[in-house]
Amino acid sequence: MSAKRRLDVVGKARRRIDGRGKVTGQSRFADDLSLPRMLHCKLLRSTHPHAIIESIDVSRAQAYPGVHLVLTGRDFPIPFGIMPASQDEYPLASERVRYVGDPVAAVIARDEKTAEEALDLIEVKYRPLPTIASPEEGLANPEPRIHDYGEQGNIHRNQSHEFGDIEEALAKSDHVFEDLFFFEGNTHLPMEQQASLATVEGDGKLLISSSTQNPHYLHRQLARVLQLPLPQIRVIACPNGGGFGGKCDPAGHEFVVCKAALMLGRPVKICLTRQEVFYVHRGRHPVLMKFRTGVTKDGKLTGVHLQTLLDGGAYGSHGPASTFYTGVLTPITYELPRFKFDACRVFTNKPACGPKRGHGTPQPRFGQEVQLDKIAEKLGLDPAQMRLNMVTKPDSLTASWLRIGSTGLAECIRQVVDRSGWKDKHRKLPQGRGIGLACSAYMCGAGVAIYWNKMPHSGVQLLLDRSGQVTVLCGATEIGQGSDDVLAAIVAEVLGITTGDIRCLTGDTGLTPIDLGSYSSRVTVMMGNAAMQAAGRVRDLIATAAAEQLETLPERIVLSQGRVFDEMDSGKSMSFVEAVALAEAKFGTMGAVGSYAPPKSPGRYKGAGAGPSPAYTFSACVVETEVDERTGLIHIPKIWIAHDIGQAINAVHARGQVIGGVYMGLGEALMEEQAFRRLPPKLSSALVHKIPSLLEYKSLTSLDMPEVEVMLIEDPDPNCPFGAKEAGQGPLLPVMPAVANAIYDAVGVRIDEIPITPDKVLRALDLKRAGKNPRVGPEYFPDVPYPEPIFVLPPGEGGDGSEIKDPDRRPAKKRAEASAS
């Protein structure tokens, strides 16, 4: 590009930012014809957990040699957020900071070192505000509000749903169990930190290459914040070095480098430090849970009343969905006639929580599976057999109107019981050794998009030419889970060729059809169905052209192993390349598109959009453990896990996903925690990370990993491509409760909170020796002002999936009348 053309591009970009053609903070190097040398960005972050920004002086930083631009919150007047209901963040805070680490200014300089040096020259004057450190504090202190929106005070989301009269169900139960559980928050810990590179392309359009899981949603939010038309922005999702949900949200640094690139006409790059990754967070919510569960004398569930209290951190993020997911999938695993679910998410002055592998479901899964173990012991039942007796049935509706398709949970349980030698070990191993079991269910993609619309959730485009090359384009993002391999394998299977004949181009909003992103274990099912449709359409064209040449019927044409032939006469054949050339001659340039949207949920009540999925997977896990009663140290020699995958498209990758889930689940069970502490008053009393680096944040190494025996249970689901279901998130869920149950079997103590650390085991053992309840866990559940529930009759009680609004038909009215009489 000529120097004059480069400056024209810069001018266009600037005019797009400022309609008057003026740019605040214009680079002193604007006339440098050596453009576009890459610049580097660093962020200044708040040292206060909650404060008003009274002033920011950036003059010294702007004058520092090598600095091209300094940005502050005034440059970003429009907020962002991945969910329409929670667009409460600014790329740079302008008026208030809400946690230690909130970004307040950005320096763009010739290199990272210069940018870091300039950050020290920015003077920010803060006026500290009271800090909310926990949901309990948030409930007790409605003022000052961390945000001006939300249900009330510092409550972000507050909801209640009741499916059938839960109090009546519990009253008629043979036994009712009540338990409290706590699941500490933790972070994703991907190997690769977040990084972004923004530039203005030769045609004046903005390009950002970023480590994002959801290029489509980032694309939309960039257009919102930068006030640019969507066609003027291109997002490329680079192959991620791990995501696990931590790269789903649009992040402030992505907007900052884009704004800087537009203003300067230069490529601008940022790479977060590991400490900054802890600040960006979006990890597992800390959740306090209360289960009231009714059962019959033979262990069948009659009703569950689940209450959850979430620590949401400083911003909304995926919070509305996260709140639902701490309960909505509870009825999927076991038959549950009636169910009530109350959930409350509270803002606190910590980094925002969001989606981490399993998104909201590992917490209640831990609570329910540990409680079921307690119930089995109380009733004198085998925990495995009790679960086996109440698994949900295929092609059924839950009390909450979620439709279950195929389910292989019963076979999963039978497999892990048999392979682990469960019947010879449970309650029979020597003191200090134990075995525990847990099960789980998870979705194969969310049934509705983050923003409501009637369009497809995934699109795939195929291009073929006379060389026989097949190019597949899709917006799905490869984050290490093998989605590109799945995409190539499905197309190759339909067209009868090898994956080596296919070129995949994915995660590029400027070139590929839209896919909503890599989250909720949705890619295999949704991208896969779209790919099957597109490949099927191309196959029909090839079959028609080949049949004409081979003088046979199109429906008799088979594509297999790179050949195209008549299934009734294999002598009539040609190569795939020849058949494609014939099709191109007959139909013109070859190509097809496919798309997929999930089936509509049968639930029609407010909130029914959370939980539906085209299919659900099921897992069963057995953990064997050894506990040293002198030190509290826990050793896991072996884990058996069976996963109902529907159909394994690539068994090697599928097993790798399952083992990866076990690894992450075991780390959460034993050591991982995103904990916080207060500095002493002389150091500002700030609420800061207790362990904001890999030096202190504990996670498993390869030496800590036990032997893992994986069983893939194949029961193809008709809603899924070739019957294949997810494997990326579901296998994590049963690991934590299975560990807790194994520890109880080993030494007879209950640790009802995650992580289960040696000090907690020792405390419980001391209680046991003192003749007290050998349990460590939460002792009380605060008084949460849950709203009047949305009441829906379950399918088995004459409901139609709609809310019952007539007060005369609601349980509260009936109980009041019965009490009065």
PDB file of N, CA and C in Angstrom, residues 191-219:
ATOM      1  N   MET A 191      -3.931 -22.569  29.285  1.00  0.00           N
ATOM      2  CA  MET A 191      -2.491 -22.380  29.081  1.00  0.00           C
ATOM      3  C   MET A 191      -2.208 -21.041  28.415  1.00  0.00           C
ATOM      4  N   GLU A 192      -3.076 -20.636  27.481  1.00  0.00           N
ATOM      5  CA  GLU A 192      -2.867 -19.395  26.747  1.00  0.00           C
ATOM      6  C   GLU A 192      -3.628 -18.253  27.396  1.00  0.00           C
ATOM      7  N   GLN A 193      -2.934 -17.154  27.669  1.00  0.00           N
ATOM      8  CA  GLN A 193      -3.602 -15.952  28.147  1.00  0.00           C
ATOM      9  C   GLN A 193      -4.363 -15.289  26.994  1.00  0.00           C
ATOM     10  N   GLN A 194      -5.295 -14.412  27.346  1.00  0.00           N
ATOM     11  CA  GLN A 194      -6.035 -13.694  26.314  1.00  0.00           C
ATOM     12  C   GLN A 194      -5.110 -12.724  25.574  1.00  0.00           C
ATOM     13  N   ALA A 195      -5.280 -12.626  24.273  1.00  0.00           N
ATOM     14  CA  ALA A 195      -4.501 -11.705  23.456  1.00  0.00           C
ATOM     15  C   ALA A 195      -5.345 -11.257  22.273  1.00  0.00           C
ATOM     16  N   SER A 196      -5.094 -10.024  21.815  1.00  0.00           N
ATOM     17  CA  SER A 196      -5.848  -9.478  20.683  1.00  0.00           C
ATOM     18  C   SER A 196      -4.933  -8.590  19.853  1.00  0.00           C
ATOM     19  N   LEU A 197      -5.166  -8.609  18.551  1.00  0.00           N
ATOM     20  CA  LEU A 197      -4.443  -7.754  17.613  1.00  0.00           C
ATOM     21  C   LEU A 197      -5.470  -7.107  16.686  1.00  0.00           C
ATOM     22  N   ALA A 198      -5.540  -5.769  16.729  1.00  0.00           N
ATOM     23  CA  ALA A 198      -6.492  -5.038  15.894  1.00  0.00           C
ATOM     24  C   ALA A 198      -5.737  -4.215  14.862  1.00  0.00           C
ATOM     25  N   THR A 199      -6.315  -4.090  13.676  1.00  0.00           N
ATOM     26  CA  THR A 199      -5.704  -3.300  12.618  1.00  0.00           C
ATOM     27  C   THR A 199      -6.786  -2.808  11.677  1.00  0.00           C
ATOM     28  N   VAL A 200      -6.446  -1.805  10.880  1.00  0.00           N
ATOM     29  CA  VAL A 200      -7.337  -1.320   9.838  1.00  0.00           C
ATOM     30  C   VAL A 200      -6.850  -1.908   8.518  1.00  0.00           C
ATOM     31  N   GLU A 201      -7.721  -2.658   7.852  1.00  0.00           N
ATOM     32  CA  GLU A 201      -7.332  -3.306   6.602  1.00  0.00           C
ATOM     33  C   GLU A 201      -7.249  -2.279   5.464  1.00  0.00           C
ATOM     34  N   GLY A 202      -6.734  -2.737   4.339  1.00  0.00           N
ATOM     35  CA  GLY A 202      -6.524  -1.850   3.202  1.00  0.00           C
ATOM     36  C   GLY A 202      -7.772  -1.166   2.697  1.00  0.00           C
ATOM     37  N   ASP A 203      -8.927  -1.778   2.933  1.00  0.00           N
ATOM     38  CA  ASP A 203     -10.180  -1.163   2.483  1.00  0.00           C
ATOM     39  C   ASP A 203     -10.806  -0.276   3.555  1.00  0.00           C
ATOM     40  N   GLY A 204     -10.055  -0.012   4.630  1.00  0.00           N
ATOM     41  CA  GLY A 204     -10.556   0.864   5.682  1.00  0.00           C
ATOM     42  C   GLY A 204     -11.411   0.185   6.714  1.00  0.00           C
ATOM     43  N   LYS A 205     -11.568  -1.132   6.632  1.00  0.00           N
ATOM     44  CA  LYS A 205     -12.398  -1.860   7.602  1.00  0.00           C
ATOM     45  C   LYS A 205     -11.560  -2.363   8.769  1.00  0.00           C
ATOM     46  N   LEU A 206     -12.208  -2.506   9.896  1.00  0.00           N
ATOM     47  CA  LEU A 206     -11.538  -2.937  11.114  1.00  0.00           C
ATOM     48  C   LEU A 206     -11.418  -4.455  11.151  1.00  0.00           C
ATOM     49  N   LEU A 207     -10.242  -4.945  11.508  1.00  0.00           N
ATOM     50  CA  LEU A 207     -10.009  -6.376  11.683  1.00  0.00           C
ATOM     51  C   LEU A 207      -9.430  -6.602  13.062  1.00  0.00           C
ATOM     52  N   ILE A 208     -10.012  -7.513  13.827  1.00  0.00           N
ATOM     53  CA  ILE A 208      -9.430  -7.932  15.087  1.00  0.00           C
ATOM     54  C   ILE A 208      -9.272  -9.443  15.082  1.00  0.00           C
ATOM     55  N   SER A 209      -8.068  -9.886  15.382  1.00  0.00           N
ATOM     56  CA  SER A 209      -7.790 -11.307  15.587  1.00  0.00           C
ATOM     57  C   SER A 209      -7.631 -11.499  17.086  1.00  0.00           C
ATOM     58  N   SER A 210      -8.434 -12.381  17.665  1.00  0.00           N
ATOM     59  CA  SER A 210      -8.478 -12.447  19.123  1.00  0.00           C
ATOM     60  C   SER A 210      -8.677 -13.871  19.602  1.00  0.00           C
ATOM     61  N   SER A 211      -8.255 -14.116  20.823  1.00  0.00           N
ATOM     62  CA  SER A 211      -8.477 -15.429  21.429  1.00  0.00           C
ATOM     63  C   SER A 211      -9.858 -15.428  22.075  1.00  0.00           C
ATOM     64  N   THR A 212     -10.856 -15.532  21.231  1.00  0.00           N
ATOM     65  CA  THR A 212     -12.245 -15.538  21.690  1.00  0.00           C
ATOM     66  C   THR A 212     -12.900 -16.863  21.328  1.00  0.00           C
ATOM     67  N   GLN A 213     -13.832 -17.294  22.170  1.00  0.00           N
ATOM     68  CA  GLN A 213     -14.622 -18.483  21.864  1.00  0.00           C
ATOM     69  C   GLN A 213     -15.855 -18.147  21.033  1.00  0.00           C
ATOM     70  N   ASN A 214     -16.259 -16.875  21.050  1.00  0.00           N
ATOM     71  CA  ASN A 214     -17.523 -16.475  20.429  1.00  0.00           C
ATOM     72  C   ASN A 214     -17.326 -15.269  19.512  1.00  0.00           C
ATOM     73  N   PRO A 215     -16.750 -15.459  18.327  1.00  0.00           N
ATOM     74  CA  PRO A 215     -16.535 -14.306  17.446  1.00  0.00           C
ATOM     75  C   PRO A 215     -17.819 -13.590  17.056  1.00  0.00           C
ATOM     76  N   HIS A 216     -18.919 -14.318  16.941  1.00  0.00           N
ATOM     77  CA  HIS A 216     -20.179 -13.686  16.535  1.00  0.00           C
ATOM     78  C   HIS A 216     -20.651 -12.681  17.583  1.00  0.00           C
ATOM     79  N   TYR A 217     -20.645 -13.078  18.838  1.00  0.00           N
ATOM     80  CA  TYR A 217     -21.104 -12.162  19.884  1.00  0.00           C
ATOM     81  C   TYR A 217     -20.125 -11.013  20.085  1.00  0.00           C
ATOM     82  N   LEU A 218     -18.823 -11.263  19.946  1.00  0.00           N
ATOM     83  CA  LEU A 218     -17.848 -10.174  20.005  1.00  0.00           C
ATOM     84  C   LEU A 218     -18.085  -9.193  18.861  1.00  0.00           C
ATOM     85  N   HIS A 219     -18.356  -9.716  17.691  1.00  0.00           N
ATOM     86  CA  HIS A 219     -18.646  -8.894  16.511  1.00  0.00           C
ATOM     87  C   HIS A 219     -19.794  -7.918  16.797  1.00  0.00           C
TER      88      HIS A 219
END
